[in-house]
Coordinates of C-alpha atoms in Angstrom, one line a residue:
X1 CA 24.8 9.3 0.2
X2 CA 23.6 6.5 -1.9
X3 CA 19.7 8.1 -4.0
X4 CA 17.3 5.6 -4.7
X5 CA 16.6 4.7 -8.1
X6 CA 14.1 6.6 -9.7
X7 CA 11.5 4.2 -10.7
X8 CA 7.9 6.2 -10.4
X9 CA 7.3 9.5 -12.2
X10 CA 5.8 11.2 -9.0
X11 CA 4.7 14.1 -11.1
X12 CA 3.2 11.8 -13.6
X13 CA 1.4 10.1 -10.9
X14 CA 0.3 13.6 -9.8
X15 CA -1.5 14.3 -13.4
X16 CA -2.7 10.8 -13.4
X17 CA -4.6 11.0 -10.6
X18 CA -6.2 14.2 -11.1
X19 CA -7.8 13.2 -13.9
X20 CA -9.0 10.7 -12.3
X21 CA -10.2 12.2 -9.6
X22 CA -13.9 13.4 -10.3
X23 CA -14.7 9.6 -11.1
X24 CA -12.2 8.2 -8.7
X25 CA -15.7 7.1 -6.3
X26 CA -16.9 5.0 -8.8
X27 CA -13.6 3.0 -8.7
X28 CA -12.4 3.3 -4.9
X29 CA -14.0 -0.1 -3.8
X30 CA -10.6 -1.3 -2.8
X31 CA -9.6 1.7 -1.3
X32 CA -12.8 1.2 0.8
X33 CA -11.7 -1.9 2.2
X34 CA -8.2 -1.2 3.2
X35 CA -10.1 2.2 4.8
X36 CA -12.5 -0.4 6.8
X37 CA -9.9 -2.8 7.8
X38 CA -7.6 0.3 9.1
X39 CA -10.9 1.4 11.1
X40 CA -10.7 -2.4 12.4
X41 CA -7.5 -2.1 13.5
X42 CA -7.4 0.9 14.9
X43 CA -10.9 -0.1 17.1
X44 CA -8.0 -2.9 18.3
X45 CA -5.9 -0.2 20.1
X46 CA -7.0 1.5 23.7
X47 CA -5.7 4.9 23.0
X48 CA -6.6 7.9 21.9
X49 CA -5.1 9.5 19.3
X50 CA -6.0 14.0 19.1
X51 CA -3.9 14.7 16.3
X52 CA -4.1 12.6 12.6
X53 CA -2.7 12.4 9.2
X54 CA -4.3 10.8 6.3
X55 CA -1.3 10.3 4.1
X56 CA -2.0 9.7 0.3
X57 CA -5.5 10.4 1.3
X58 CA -6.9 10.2 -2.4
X59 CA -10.1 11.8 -1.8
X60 CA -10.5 11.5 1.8
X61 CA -12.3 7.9 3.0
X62 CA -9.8 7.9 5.7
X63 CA -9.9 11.0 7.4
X64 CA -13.8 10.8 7.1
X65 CA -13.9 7.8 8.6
X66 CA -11.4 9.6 11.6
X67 CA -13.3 12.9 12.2
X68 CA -16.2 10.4 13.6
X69 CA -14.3 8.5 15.9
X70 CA -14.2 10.4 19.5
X71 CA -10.9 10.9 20.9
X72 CA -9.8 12.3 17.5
X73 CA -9.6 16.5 17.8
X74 CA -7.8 17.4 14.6
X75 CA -7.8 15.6 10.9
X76 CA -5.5 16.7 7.7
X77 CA -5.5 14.8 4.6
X78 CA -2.3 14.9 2.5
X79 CA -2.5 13.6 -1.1
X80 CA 0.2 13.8 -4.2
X81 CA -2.8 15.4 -6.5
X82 CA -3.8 19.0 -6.0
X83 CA -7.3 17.9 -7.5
X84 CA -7.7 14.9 -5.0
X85 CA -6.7 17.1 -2.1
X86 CA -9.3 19.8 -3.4
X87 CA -12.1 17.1 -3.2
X88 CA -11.3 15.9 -0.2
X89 CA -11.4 19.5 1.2
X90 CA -15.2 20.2 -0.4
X91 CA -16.3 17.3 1.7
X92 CA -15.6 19.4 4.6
X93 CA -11.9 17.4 5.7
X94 CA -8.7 20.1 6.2
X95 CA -6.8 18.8 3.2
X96 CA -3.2 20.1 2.1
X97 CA -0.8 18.9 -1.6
X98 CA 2.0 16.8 -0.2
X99 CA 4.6 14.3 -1.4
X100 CA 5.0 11.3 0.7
X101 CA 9.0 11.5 -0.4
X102 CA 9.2 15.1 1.4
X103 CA 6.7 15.6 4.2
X104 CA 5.8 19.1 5.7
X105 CA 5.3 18.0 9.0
X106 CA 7.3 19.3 12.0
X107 CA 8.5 16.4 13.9
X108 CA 6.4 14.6 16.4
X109 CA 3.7 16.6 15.5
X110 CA 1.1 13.8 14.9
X111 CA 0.1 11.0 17.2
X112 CA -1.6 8.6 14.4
X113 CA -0.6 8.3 10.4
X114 CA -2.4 5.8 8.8
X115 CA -2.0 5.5 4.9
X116 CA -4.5 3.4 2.8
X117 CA -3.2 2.5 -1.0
X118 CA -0.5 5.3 -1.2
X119 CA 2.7 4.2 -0.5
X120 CA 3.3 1.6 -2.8
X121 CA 4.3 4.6 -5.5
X122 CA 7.1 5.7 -3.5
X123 CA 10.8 5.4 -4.9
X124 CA 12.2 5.9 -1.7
X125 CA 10.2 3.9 0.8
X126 CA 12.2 3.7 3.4
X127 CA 13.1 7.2 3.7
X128 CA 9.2 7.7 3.6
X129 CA 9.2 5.1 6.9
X130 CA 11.6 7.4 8.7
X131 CA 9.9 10.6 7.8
X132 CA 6.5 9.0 8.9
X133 CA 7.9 7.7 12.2
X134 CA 9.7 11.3 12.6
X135 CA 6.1 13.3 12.1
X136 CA 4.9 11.0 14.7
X137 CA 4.8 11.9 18.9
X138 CA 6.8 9.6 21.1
X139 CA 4.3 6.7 21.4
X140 CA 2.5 7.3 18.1
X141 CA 1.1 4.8 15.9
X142 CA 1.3 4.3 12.2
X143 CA -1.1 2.0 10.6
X144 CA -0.8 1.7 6.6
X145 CA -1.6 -0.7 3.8
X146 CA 0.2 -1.5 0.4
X147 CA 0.1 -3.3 -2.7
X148 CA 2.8 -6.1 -2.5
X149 CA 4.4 -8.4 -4.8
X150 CA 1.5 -10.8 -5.8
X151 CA -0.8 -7.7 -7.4
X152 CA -1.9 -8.3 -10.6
X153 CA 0.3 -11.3 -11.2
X154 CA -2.1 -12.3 -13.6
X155 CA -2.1 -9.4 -16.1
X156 CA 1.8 -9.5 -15.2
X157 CA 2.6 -13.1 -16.3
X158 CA -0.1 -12.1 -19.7
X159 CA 1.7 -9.0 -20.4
X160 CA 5.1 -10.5 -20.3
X161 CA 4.2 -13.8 -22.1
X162 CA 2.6 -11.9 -24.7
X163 CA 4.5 -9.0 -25.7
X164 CA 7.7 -11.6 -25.8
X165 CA 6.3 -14.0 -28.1
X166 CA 5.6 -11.0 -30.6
X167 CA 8.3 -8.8 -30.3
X168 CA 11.4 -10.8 -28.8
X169 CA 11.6 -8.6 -25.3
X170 CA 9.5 -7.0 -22.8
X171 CA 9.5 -3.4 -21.2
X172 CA 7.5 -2.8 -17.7
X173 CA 3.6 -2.7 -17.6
X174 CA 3.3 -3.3 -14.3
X175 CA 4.7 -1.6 -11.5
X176 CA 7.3 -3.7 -9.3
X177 CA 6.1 -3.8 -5.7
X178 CA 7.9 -4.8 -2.6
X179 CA 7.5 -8.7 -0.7
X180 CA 6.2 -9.4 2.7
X181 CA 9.4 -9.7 4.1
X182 CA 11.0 -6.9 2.5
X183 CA 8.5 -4.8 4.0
X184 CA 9.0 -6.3 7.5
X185 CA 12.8 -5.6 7.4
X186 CA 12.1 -2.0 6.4
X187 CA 9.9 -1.6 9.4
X188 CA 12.9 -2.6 11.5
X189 CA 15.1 -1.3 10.0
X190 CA 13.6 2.4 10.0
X191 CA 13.3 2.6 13.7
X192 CA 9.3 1.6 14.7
X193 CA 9.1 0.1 17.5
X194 CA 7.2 -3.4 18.0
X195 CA 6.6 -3.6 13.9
X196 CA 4.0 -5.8 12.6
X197 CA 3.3 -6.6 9.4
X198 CA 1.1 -9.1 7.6
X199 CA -0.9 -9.6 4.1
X200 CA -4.2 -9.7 3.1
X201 CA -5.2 -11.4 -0.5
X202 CA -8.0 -10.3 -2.2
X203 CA -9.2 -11.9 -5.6
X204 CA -11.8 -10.3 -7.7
X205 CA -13.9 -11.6 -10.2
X206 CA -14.3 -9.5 -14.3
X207 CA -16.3 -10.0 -16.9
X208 CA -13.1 -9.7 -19.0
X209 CA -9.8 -8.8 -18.6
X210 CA -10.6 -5.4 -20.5
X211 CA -12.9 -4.6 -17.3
X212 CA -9.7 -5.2 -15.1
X213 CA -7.9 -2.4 -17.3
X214 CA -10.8 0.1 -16.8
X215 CA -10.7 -0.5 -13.0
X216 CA -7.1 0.7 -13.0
X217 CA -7.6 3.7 -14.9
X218 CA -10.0 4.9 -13.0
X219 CA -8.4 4.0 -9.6
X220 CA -5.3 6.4 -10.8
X221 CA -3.2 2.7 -10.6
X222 CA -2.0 2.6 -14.4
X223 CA 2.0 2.3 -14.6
X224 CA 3.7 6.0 -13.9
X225 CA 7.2 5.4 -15.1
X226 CA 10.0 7.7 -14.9
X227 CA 10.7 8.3 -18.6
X228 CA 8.1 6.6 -19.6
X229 CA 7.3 3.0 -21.3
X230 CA 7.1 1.9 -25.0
X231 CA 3.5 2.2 -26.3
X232 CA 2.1 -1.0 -26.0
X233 CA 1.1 -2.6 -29.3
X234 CA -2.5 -3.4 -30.4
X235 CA -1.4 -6.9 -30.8
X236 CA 0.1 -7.8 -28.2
X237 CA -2.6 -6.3 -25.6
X238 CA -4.7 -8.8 -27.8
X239 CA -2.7 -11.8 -27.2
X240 CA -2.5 -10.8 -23.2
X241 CA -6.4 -10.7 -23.5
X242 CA -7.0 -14.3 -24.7
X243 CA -3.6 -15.5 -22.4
X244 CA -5.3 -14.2 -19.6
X245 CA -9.0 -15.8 -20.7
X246 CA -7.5 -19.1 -21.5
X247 CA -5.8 -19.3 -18.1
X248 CA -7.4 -17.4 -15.3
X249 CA -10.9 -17.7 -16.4
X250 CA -13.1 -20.1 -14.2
X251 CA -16.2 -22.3 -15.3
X252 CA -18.5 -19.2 -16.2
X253 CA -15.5 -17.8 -18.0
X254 CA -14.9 -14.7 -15.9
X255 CA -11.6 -14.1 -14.7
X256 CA -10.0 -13.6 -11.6
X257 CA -7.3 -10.6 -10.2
X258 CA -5.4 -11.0 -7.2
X259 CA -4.3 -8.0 -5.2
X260 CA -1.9 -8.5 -2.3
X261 CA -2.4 -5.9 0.2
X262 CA 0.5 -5.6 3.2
X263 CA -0.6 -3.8 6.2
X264 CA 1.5 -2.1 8.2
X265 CA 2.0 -1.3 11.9
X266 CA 4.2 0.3 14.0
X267 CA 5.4 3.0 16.8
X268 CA 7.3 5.6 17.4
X269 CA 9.6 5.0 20.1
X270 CA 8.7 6.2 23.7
X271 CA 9.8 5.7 27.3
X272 CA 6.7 3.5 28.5
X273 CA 6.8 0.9 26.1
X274 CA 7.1 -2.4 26.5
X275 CA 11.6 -3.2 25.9
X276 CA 12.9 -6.8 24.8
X277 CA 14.7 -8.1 27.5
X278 CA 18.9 -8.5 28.0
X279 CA 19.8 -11.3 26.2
X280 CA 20.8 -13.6 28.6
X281 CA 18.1 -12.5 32.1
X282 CA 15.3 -15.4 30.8
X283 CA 14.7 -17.4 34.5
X284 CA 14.1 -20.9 32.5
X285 CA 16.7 -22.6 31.1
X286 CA 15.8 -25.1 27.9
X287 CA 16.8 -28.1 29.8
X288 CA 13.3 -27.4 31.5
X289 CA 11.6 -26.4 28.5
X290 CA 12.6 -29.8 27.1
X291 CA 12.8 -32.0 30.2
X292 CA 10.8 -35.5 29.9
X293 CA 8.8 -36.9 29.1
X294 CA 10.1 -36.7 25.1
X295 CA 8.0 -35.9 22.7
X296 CA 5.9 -38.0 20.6
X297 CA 7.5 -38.4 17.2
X298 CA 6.0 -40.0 14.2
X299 CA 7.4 -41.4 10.7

């Protein structure tokens, strides 16, 4: 069996957030939004769900968000830090230390997961999806939501630019993150039934890149490499700074960061939903479909 490269220090990541955690509210505004938006989508589906799993639940916006909805009996949180998982527990929310690459869960023991700004640290992400869609009952739904490719592509393109100019190569800063697509073939190719998956872009607007750098401190989002990454030079971090000024700074010089978010849906397979038909049964041939009169076409 072919392991997946080890690209995230989990236990790294671990430490990281957990000193961030006692200030992790001052920076969890877009953890708050994906939270919302999962609340949003969740309001979109008729069913009732008893049993939930906050997965990478930080300090618990999701599950708080759960235990008010009605048809909800039972909420756990799940989070990589100990000290994340311990706060979410003081606000009252049955909280337990778990690694997305190696759940606890007994299979089909949940009949919602939904995972808000976690998952995106996993080395092994579809072995994650399978594990998910294994914890969950036979119609169970998983909703999550990701970083994707296009996060940070500002401070990316700075960091590289810079740190090549002044020192002839470049190590990683920022951590690589999966496509749109990529994700969409994972979620077929894990075994969820009827998979969607689509992206929301967020830009927000600093003061200065160094206020962009403080944000992902204190979010717990600073790069977790296995093995680490060469200190980054005084230098070049200066020359990233005015890159990133002189280039992504609008008319009242503040500057933007984009963060692609991917959100993710899917079921577990059961015996009442809805199956593609056999290729071959559709009633309607194309020759209708395309009968006359032809369509308009233009220049």
């Amino acid at each position: 069996m072919v392991q997946p490269p080890r690209i995230f220090d989990r236990q790294r990541l671990a430490r990281q957030r957990s000193r961030r955690a006692p200030s992790y509210s001052e920076y969890a505004f877009l953890k708050s939004r994906v939270s919302s938006d999962l609340m949003d989508r969740l309001d979109d589906t008729p069913r009732t769900f008893p049993v939930a799993l906050d997965l990478g639940s930080h300090t618990g916006q999701v599950a708080e968000a759960l235990i008010a909805r009605t048809g909800i009996e039972f909420v756990l949180s799940s989070d990589l830090s100990e000290r994340m998982a311990r706060l979410a527990a003081e606000r009252g929310i049955a909280a337990l230390v778990a690694d997305e690459e190696a759940l606890p869960f007994r299979p089909a023991s949940c009949d919602l997961v939904l995972s808000a700004l976690s998952l995106h640290w996993v080395n092994d992400l579809p072995g994650t999806l399978v594990q998910i869609r294994n914890t969950l009952k036979p119609d169970g739904l998983f909703l999550g939501a990701m970083f994707g490719a296009g996060t940070l592509q500002e401070l990316r393109t700075s960091l590289i630019e810079a740190e090549t100019e002044l020192t002839g190569g470049v190590a990683p800063r920022v951590s690589p993150l999966p496509g749109l697509q990529d994700v969409a073939g994972l979620m077929q190719r894990t075994g969820f039934a009827l998979p969607v998956v689509d992206l929301d872009t967020v830009e927000v607007s600093y003061a200065a890149p160094q206020r962009l750098l403080a944000d992902l401190g204190g979010m717990g989002e600073r790069a977790a490499f296995f093995g680490g990454a060469r200190p980054l030079r005084r230098d070049v971090l200066a020359l990233a700074v005015d890159l990133y000024k002189a280039r992504y700074a609008g008319p009242d010089g503040r500057v933007r960061a984009t963060f692609e978010i991917i959100h993710l849906a899917g079921w577990a397979p059961g015996p009442d939903q809805p199956q593609p038909k056999r290729r071959g049964s559709g009633q309607i041939s194309l020759a209708t479909v395309f009968s006359s009169p032809k369509p308009d076409t233009r220049s």
